[in-house]
mmCIF file of C-alpha atoms in Angstrom:
data_model
loop_
_atom_site.group_PDB
_atom_site.id
_atom_site.type_symbol
_atom_site.label_atom_id
_atom_site.label_comp_id
_atom_site.label_asym_id
_atom_site.label_seq_id
_atom_site.Cartn_x
_atom_site.Cartn_y
_atom_site.Cartn_z
ATOM 1 C CA MET A 1 15.797 4.594 -2.245
ATOM 2 C CA LEU A 2 12.572 3.483 -3.973
ATOM 3 C CA SER A 3 14.554 0.887 -5.906
ATOM 4 C CA LEU A 4 15.169 -0.876 -2.570
ATOM 5 C CA ILE A 5 11.521 -1.011 -1.475
ATOM 6 C CA ASP A 6 9.061 -3.789 -2.372
ATOM 7 C CA ILE A 7 5.815 -2.316 -1.039
ATOM 8 C CA LEU A 8 4.806 1.067 0.353
ATOM 9 C CA VAL A 9 1.796 2.035 2.444
ATOM 10 C CA ASP A 10 0.414 5.267 1.003
ATOM 11 C CA GLY A 11 -2.021 7.612 2.688
ATOM 12 C CA ARG A 12 -2.564 9.295 6.004
ATOM 13 C CA PHE A 13 -3.965 7.289 8.901
ATOM 14 C CA LEU A 14 -7.530 8.398 9.543
ATOM 15 C CA GLU A 15 -9.014 7.533 12.930
ATOM 16 C CA GLY A 16 -12.526 7.550 11.423
ATOM 17 C CA GLN A 17 -11.519 4.787 8.977
ATOM 18 C CA LYS A 18 -9.494 2.755 11.457
ATOM 19 C CA ASP A 19 -9.678 -0.994 10.792
ATOM 20 C CA LEU A 20 -7.288 -3.296 12.616
ATOM 21 C CA THR A 21 -8.191 -6.215 10.329
ATOM 22 C CA LEU A 22 -6.473 -4.615 7.325
ATOM 23 C CA GLN A 23 -3.228 -6.066 6.028
ATOM 24 C CA PHE A 24 -0.160 -3.861 6.825
ATOM 25 C CA ARG A 25 -2.210 -0.682 7.308
ATOM 26 C CA GLY A 26 -4.361 0.926 9.926
ATOM 27 C CA SER A 27 -7.146 2.688 8.047
ATOM 28 C CA ALA A 28 -9.241 1.831 4.992
ATOM 29 C CA ASN A 29 -8.164 4.887 2.985
ATOM 30 C CA GLN A 30 -4.561 3.684 2.778
ATOM 31 C CA ARG A 31 -3.207 1.877 -0.291
ATOM 32 C CA ILE A 32 -0.455 -0.728 -0.518
ATOM 33 C CA ILE A 33 1.628 0.083 -3.577
ATOM 34 C CA ASP A 34 3.862 -2.422 -5.352
ATOM 35 C CA VAL A 35 6.849 -0.114 -5.783
ATOM 36 C CA GLN A 36 8.855 -2.237 -8.228
ATOM 37 C CA LYS A 37 5.916 -2.808 -10.590
ATOM 38 C CA SER A 38 4.969 0.862 -10.307
ATOM 39 C CA LEU A 39 8.466 1.962 -11.291
ATOM 40 C CA LYS A 40 8.412 -0.331 -14.337
ATOM 41 C CA ALA A 41 4.898 0.741 -15.392
ATOM 42 C CA ASN A 42 5.511 4.421 -14.626
ATOM 43 C CA GLN A 43 2.186 4.504 -12.765
ATOM 44 C CA VAL A 44 0.842 3.367 -9.412
ATOM 45 C CA VAL A 45 0.270 -0.390 -9.227
ATOM 46 C CA ILE A 46 -1.611 -1.768 -6.227
ATOM 47 C CA TRP A 47 0.078 -4.760 -4.603
ATOM 48 C CA ASP A 48 -1.526 -7.913 -6.084
ATOM 49 C CA LYS A 49 -1.143 -9.989 -2.916
ATOM 50 C CA LEU A 50 -3.502 -7.700 -1.031
ATOM 51 C CA VAL A 51 -6.046 -9.640 1.013
ATOM 52 C CA HIS A 52 -9.448 -7.918 1.175
#
């Protein structure tokens, strides 16, 4: 199934870190992982189109 996914939001939503301005996620502790690049690199790669 991972081969069909482009990006994945990783991490539990934490009310104390809630930030509605974040791209595709609800709290600051969450990461957006580029699944395809991560599979090729065999390690977690953060999505490079992430807007801070």
